[in-house]
CSV table of C-alpha atoms in Angstrom, one decimal:
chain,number,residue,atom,x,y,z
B,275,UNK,CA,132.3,110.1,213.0
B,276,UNK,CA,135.4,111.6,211.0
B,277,UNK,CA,139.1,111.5,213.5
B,278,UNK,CA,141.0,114.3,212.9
B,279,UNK,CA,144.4,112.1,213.1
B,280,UNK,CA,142.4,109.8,210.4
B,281,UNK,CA,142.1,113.3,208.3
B,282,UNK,CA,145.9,114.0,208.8
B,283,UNK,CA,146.7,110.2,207.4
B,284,UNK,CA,144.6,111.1,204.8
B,285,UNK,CA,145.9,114.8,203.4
B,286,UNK,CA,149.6,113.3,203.4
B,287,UNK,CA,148.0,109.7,201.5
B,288,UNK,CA,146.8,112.9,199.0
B,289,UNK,CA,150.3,114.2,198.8
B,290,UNK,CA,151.8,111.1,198.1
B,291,UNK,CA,149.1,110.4,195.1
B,292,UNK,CA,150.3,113.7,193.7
B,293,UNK,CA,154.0,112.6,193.4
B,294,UNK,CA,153.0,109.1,192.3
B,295,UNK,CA,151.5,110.1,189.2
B,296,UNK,CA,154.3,112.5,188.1
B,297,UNK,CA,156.0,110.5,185.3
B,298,UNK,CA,159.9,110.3,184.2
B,299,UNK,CA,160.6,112.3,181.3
B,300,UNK,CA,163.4,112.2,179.5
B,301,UNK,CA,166.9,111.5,181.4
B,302,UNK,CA,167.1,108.2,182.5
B,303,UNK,CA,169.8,108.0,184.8
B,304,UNK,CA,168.1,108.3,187.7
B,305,UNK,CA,165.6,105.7,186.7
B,306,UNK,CA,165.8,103.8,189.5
B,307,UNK,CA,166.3,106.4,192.6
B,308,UNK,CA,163.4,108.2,190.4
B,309,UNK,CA,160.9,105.4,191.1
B,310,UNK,CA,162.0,104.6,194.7
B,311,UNK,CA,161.0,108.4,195.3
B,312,UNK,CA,157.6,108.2,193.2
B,313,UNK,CA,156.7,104.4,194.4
B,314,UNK,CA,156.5,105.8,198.0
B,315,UNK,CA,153.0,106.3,197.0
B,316,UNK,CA,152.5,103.0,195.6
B,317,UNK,CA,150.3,101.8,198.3
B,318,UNK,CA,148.0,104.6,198.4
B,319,UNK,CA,145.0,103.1,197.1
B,320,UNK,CA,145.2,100.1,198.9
B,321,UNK,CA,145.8,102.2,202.1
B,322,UNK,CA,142.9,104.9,200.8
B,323,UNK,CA,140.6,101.4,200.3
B,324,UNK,CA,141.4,100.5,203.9
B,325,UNK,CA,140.1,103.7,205.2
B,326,UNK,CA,136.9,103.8,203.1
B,327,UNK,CA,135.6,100.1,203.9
B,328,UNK,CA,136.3,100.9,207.4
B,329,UNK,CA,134.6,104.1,207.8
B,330,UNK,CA,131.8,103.2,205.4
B,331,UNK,CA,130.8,100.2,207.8
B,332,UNK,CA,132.0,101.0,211.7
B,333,UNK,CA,128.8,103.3,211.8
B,334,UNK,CA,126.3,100.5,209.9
B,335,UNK,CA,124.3,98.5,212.7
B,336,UNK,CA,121.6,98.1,210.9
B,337,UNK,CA,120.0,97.6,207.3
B,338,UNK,CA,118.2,101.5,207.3
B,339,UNK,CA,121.7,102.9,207.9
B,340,UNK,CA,122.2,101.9,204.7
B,341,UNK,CA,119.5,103.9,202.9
B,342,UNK,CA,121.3,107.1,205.0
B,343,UNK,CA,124.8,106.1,203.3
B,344,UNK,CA,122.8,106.2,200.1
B,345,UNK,CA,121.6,109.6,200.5
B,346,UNK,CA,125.1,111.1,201.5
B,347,UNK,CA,127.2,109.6,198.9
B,348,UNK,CA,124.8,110.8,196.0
B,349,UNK,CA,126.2,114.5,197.6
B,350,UNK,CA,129.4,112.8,198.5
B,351,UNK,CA,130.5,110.9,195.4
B,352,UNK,CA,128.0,110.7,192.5
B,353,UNK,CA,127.7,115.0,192.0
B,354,UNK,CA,132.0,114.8,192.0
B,355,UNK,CA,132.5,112.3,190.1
B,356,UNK,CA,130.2,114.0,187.2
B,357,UNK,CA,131.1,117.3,187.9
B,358,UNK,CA,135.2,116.8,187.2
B,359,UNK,CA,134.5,114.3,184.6
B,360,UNK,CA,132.2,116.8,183.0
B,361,UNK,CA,135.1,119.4,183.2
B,362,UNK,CA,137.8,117.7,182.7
B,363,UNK,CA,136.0,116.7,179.5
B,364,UNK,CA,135.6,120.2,178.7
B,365,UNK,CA,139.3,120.5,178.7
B,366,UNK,CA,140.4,117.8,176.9
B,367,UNK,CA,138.0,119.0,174.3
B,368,UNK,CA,139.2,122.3,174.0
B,369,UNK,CA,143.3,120.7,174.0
B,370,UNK,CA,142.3,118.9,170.6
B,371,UNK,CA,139.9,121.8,169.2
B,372,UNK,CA,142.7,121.9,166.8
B,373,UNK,CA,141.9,118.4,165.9
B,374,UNK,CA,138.6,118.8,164.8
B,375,UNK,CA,137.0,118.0,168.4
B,376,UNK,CA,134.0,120.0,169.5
B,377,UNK,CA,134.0,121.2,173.0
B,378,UNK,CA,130.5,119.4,173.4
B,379,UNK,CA,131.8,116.1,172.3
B,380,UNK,CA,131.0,114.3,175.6
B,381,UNK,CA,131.0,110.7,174.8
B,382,UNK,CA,128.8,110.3,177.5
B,383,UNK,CA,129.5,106.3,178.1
B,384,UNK,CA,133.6,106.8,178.2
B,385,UNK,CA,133.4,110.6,179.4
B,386,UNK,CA,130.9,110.6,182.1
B,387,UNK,CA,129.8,107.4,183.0
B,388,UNK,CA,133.6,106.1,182.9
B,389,UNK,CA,136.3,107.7,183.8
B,390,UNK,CA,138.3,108.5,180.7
B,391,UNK,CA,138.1,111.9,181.0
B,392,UNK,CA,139.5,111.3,185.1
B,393,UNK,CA,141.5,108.0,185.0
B,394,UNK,CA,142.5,108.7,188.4
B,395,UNK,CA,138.9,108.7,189.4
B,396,UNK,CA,138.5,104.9,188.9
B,397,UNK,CA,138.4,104.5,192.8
B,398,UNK,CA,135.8,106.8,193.1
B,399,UNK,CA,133.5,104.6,190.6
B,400,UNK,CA,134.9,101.6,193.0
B,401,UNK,CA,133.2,103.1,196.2
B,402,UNK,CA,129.8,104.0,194.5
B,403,UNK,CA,130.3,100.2,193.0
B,404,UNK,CA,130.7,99.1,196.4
B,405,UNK,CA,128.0,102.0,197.8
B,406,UNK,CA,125.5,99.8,195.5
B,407,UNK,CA,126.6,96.4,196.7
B,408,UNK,CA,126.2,97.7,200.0
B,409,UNK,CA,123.0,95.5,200.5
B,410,UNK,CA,124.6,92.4,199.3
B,411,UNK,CA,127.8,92.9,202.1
B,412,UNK,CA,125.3,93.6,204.8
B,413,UNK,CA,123.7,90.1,204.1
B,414,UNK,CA,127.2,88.7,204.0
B,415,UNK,CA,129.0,90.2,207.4
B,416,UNK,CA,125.9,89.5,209.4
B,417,UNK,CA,126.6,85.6,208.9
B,418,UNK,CA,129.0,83.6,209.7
B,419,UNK,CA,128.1,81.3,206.2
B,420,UNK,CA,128.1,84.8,204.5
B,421,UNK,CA,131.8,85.9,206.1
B,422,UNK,CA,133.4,82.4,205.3
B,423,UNK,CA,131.8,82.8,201.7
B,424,UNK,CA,133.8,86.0,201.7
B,425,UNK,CA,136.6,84.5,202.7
B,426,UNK,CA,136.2,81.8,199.5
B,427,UNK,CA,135.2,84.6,196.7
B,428,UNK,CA,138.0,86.8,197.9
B,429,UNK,CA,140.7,84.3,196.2
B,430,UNK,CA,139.0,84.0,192.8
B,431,UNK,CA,140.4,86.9,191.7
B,432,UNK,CA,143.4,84.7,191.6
B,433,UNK,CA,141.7,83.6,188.4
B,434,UNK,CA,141.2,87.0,187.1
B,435,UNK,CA,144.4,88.8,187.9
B,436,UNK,CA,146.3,91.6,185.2
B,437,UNK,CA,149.5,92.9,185.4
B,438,UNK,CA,148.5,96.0,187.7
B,439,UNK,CA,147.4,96.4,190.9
B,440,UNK,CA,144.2,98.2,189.1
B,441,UNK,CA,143.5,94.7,187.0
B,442,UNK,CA,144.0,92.7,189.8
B,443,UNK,CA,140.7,93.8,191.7
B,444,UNK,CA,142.8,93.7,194.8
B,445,UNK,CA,141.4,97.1,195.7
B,446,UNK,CA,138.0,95.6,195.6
B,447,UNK,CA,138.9,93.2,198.3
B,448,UNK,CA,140.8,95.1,200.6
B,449,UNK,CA,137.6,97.6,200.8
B,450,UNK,CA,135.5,94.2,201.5
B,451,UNK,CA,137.3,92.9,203.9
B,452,UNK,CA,138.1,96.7,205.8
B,453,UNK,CA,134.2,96.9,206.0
B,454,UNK,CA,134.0,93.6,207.8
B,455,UNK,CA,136.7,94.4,210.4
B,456,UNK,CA,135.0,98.2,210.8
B,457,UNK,CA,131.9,96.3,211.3
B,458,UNK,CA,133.1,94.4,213.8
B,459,UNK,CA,135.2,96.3,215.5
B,460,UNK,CA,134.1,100.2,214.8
B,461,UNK,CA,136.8,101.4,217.4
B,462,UNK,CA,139.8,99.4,216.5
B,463,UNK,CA,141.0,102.5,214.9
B,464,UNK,CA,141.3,104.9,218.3
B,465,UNK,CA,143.0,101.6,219.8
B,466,UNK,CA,145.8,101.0,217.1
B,467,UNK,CA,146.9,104.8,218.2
B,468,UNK,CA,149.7,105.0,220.9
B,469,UNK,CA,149.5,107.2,223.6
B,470,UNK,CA,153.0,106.9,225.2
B,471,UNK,CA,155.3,109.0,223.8
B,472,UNK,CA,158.5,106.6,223.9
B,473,UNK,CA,156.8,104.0,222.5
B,474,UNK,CA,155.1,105.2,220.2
B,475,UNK,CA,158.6,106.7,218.9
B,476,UNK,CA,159.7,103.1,219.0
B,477,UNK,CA,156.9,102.0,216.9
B,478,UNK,CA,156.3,104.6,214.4
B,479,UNK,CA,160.1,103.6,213.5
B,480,UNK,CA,159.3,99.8,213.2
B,481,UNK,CA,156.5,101.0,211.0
B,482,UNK,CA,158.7,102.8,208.8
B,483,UNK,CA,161.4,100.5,208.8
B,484,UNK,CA,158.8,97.5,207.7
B,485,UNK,CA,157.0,100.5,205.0
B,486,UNK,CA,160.1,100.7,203.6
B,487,UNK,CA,161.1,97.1,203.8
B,488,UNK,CA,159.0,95.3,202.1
B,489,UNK,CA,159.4,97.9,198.9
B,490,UNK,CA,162.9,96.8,198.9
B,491,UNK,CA,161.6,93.3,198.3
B,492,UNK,CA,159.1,93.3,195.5
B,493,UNK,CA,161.6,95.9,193.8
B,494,UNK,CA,164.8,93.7,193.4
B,495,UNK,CA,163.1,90.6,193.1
B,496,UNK,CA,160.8,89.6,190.3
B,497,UNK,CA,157.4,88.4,191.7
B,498,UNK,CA,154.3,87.6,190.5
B,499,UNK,CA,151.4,89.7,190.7
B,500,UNK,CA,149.3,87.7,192.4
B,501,UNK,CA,151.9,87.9,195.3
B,502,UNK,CA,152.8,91.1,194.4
B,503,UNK,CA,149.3,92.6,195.7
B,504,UNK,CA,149.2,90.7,199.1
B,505,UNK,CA,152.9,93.2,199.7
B,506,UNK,CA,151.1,96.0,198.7
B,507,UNK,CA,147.9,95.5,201.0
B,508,UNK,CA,150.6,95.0,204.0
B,509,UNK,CA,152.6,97.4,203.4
B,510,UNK,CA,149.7,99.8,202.9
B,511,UNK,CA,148.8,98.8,206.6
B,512,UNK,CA,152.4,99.6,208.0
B,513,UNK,CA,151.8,102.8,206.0
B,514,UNK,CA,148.7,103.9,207.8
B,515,UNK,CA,149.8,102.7,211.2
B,516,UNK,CA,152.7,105.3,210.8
B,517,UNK,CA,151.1,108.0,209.7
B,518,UNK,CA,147.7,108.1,212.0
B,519,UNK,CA,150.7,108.2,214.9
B,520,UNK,CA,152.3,111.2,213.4
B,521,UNK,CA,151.9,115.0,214.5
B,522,UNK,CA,149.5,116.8,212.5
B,523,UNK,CA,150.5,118.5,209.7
B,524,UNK,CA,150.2,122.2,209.9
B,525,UNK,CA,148.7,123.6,206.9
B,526,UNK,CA,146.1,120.4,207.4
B,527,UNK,CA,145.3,121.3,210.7
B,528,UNK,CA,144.9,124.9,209.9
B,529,UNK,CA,142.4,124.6,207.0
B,530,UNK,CA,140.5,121.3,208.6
B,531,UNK,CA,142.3,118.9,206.0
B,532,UNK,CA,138.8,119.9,204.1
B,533,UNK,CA,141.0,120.0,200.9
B,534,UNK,CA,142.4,116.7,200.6
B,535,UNK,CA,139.9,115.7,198.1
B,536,UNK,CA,140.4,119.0,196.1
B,537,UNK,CA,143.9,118.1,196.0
B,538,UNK,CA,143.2,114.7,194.7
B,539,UNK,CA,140.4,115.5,192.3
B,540,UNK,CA,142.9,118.1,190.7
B,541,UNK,CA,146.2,117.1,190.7
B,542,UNK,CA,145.9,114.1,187.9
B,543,UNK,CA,145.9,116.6,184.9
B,544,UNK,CA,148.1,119.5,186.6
B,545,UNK,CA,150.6,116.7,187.1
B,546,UNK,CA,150.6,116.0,183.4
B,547,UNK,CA,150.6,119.4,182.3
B,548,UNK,CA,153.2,121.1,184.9
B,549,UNK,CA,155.0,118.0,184.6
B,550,UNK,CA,155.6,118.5,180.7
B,551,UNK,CA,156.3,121.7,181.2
B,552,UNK,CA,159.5,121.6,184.0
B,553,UNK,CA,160.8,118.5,182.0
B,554,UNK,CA,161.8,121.1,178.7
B,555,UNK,CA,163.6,123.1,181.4
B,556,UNK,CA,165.0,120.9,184.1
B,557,UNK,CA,167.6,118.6,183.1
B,558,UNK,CA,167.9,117.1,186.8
B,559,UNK,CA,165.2,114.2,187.3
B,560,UNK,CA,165.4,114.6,191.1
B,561,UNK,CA,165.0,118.2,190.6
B,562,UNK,CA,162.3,118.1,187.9
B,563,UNK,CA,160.0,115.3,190.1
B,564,UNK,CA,160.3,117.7,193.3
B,565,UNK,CA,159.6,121.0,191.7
B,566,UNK,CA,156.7,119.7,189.9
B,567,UNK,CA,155.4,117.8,193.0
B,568,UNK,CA,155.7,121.3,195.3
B,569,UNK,CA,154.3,123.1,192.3
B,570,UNK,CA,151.3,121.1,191.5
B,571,UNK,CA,150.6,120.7,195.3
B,572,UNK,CA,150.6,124.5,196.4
B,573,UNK,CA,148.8,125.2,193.0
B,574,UNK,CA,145.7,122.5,193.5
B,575,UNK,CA,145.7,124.4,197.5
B,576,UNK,CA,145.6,127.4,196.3
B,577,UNK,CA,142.8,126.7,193.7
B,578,UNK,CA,140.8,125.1,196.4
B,579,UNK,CA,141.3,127.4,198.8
B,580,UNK,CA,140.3,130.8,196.4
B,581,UNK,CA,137.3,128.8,195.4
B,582,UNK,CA,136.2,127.8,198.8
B,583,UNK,CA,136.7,132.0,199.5
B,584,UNK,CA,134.8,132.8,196.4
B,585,UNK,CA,132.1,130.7,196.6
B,586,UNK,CA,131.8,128.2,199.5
B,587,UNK,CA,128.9,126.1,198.4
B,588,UNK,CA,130.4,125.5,195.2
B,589,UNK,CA,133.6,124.3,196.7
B,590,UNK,CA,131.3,122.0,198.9
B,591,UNK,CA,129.6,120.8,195.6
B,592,UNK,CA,132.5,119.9,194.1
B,593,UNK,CA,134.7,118.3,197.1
B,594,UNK,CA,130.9,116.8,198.1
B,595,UNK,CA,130.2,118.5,200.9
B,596,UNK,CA,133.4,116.8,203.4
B,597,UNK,CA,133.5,119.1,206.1
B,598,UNK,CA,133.8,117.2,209.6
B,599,UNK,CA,131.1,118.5,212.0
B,600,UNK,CA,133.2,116.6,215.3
B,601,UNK,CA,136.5,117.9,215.0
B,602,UNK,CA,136.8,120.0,218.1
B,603,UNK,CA,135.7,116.0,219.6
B,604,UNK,CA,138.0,114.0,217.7
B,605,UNK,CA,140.9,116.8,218.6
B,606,UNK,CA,140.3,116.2,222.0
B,607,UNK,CA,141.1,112.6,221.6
B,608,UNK,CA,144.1,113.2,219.8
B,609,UNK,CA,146.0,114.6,222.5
């Protein structure tokens, strides 16, 4: 079951990944009203993580729902993944054919396999990681000895912590634990939304406020990773309260928020490359971080949507097949 207010969280959650990875290049002035502008998208992936452990297990009840995840996420993640690492291989390739690299210099292990080629596809590997543990979490949330084990294994990576939220493994336990509460409690989603109108304008500004807060915190005061992570799981949550109670987004709604994943699978490299590009010929950081943001957004749309024209099926292989088949449902419970 997809929710098309879930879809809307997750097109702006794409937006906010695109102006994440757009990098400070040369004046340093702004440094610090730069980063306050790209961290609003620091909680992304623990936000993203949230959704998938959720969704993946609210519709498990029982072990041969499993094998049906399997099937879909071969279409859904596993062809994507080795698709745009295959490509963007390609064009890293043909970048340093100057250097002496062939275009057919895979390096299948880092390339394919790995995501060198896609760094921002990482999370991707994490959900087929987690698609293959599946078994092994199943075991776990249908016991109270295997949820309280949980609970045990989820602080070791207090033992095994780097200095980014990547290193930590965080991500890997905020997926777990989503999945056990989606198992649980399949509907809690529909029941965090707020009806009322004046309330929930009272509340999506609390959320904000509390978003917003807690960024303030871990940026003017030096804390320790291992801290650091537990701010950035809660203030992904305040994140996604706020935005599954906002309107929907217009262009979303009007192209079925099918090209979210487009977005995302795209926007790592044009970020790089348009990003280079505006910093030789805009002085003003503020400037430089919003043109590129609008640029690389309305170009990785407008890719996806001319493809999806062109040739529907491939845009479905690429984007793995996401179309909703219960919107016109889930829009009737929006309202």
């Amino acid at each position: 079951m997809r929710y098309v207010f879930l879809d809307n969280a997750k097109w702006i959650l794409t937006l906010l990944i695109v102006l994440y990875h757009i990098q400070l290049v040369g004046d340093h002035s702004f440094y610090s009203s730069f980063m306050f502008v790209k961290n609003l998208g620091d909680c992304v992936v623990p936000a993203f993580s949230i959704i998938s452990g959720f969704l993946f297990w609210s519709t498990v009840r029982t072990f041969s729902d499993l094998k049906e995840k399997y099937k879909r996420r071969v279409f859904s993640l596993l062809v994507p993944y080795l698709l745009w690492n295959l490509i963007n291989t390609f064009l890293l390739n043909l970048q340093s054919g100057k250097n002496g690299c062939s275009l057919l210099d895979l390096n299948i292990w880092n390339n394919l396999v790995m995501w060198n080629s896609s760094p921002h596809f990482w999370y991707i590997f994490m959900l087929m990681f987690w698609t293959v543990l599946s078994p092994i979490l199943y075991f776990l949330y249908c016991r109270k000895a295997g949820v309280f084990l949980l609970f045990i294994l989820s602080f070791a990576y207090l033992l095994y912590k780097g200095e980014t939220i990547l290193h930590s493994r965080f991500i890997y336990m905020i997926y777990t634990w989503a999945g056990l509460i989606g198992f649980y409690y399949p509907d809690l989603l529909k029941k965090i939304r707020i009806s009322r109108k004046k309330k929930k304008i009272i509340f999506t500004v609390l959320f904000l406020v509390a978003y917003l807060g807690i960024y303030f915190v871990y940026c003017n005061k030096p804390i320790g990773m291992e801290i650091k992570v537990w701010l950035y799981g809660i203030r992904a949550v305040f994140l996604l309260s706020l935005l599954i109670n906002l309107p929907l987004t217009k262009i979303g709604s009007k192209t079925c928020f099918r090209y979210s994943f487009w977005i995302f699978a795209i926007h790592f490299w044009l970020d790089y490359f348009f990003g280079g590009f505006f910093s030789r010929i805009i002085s003003n950081a503020h400037l430089y971080q919003l043109v590129t943001w609008s640029v690389v957004s309305t170009f990785a749309l407008g890719s996806g949507f001319l493809l999806n024209k062109i040739s529907p099926q491939l845009f479905k292989l690429f984007t793995g097949n996401r179309e909703g088949k219960t919107y016109e449902q889930s829009s009737k419970s929006f309202k």
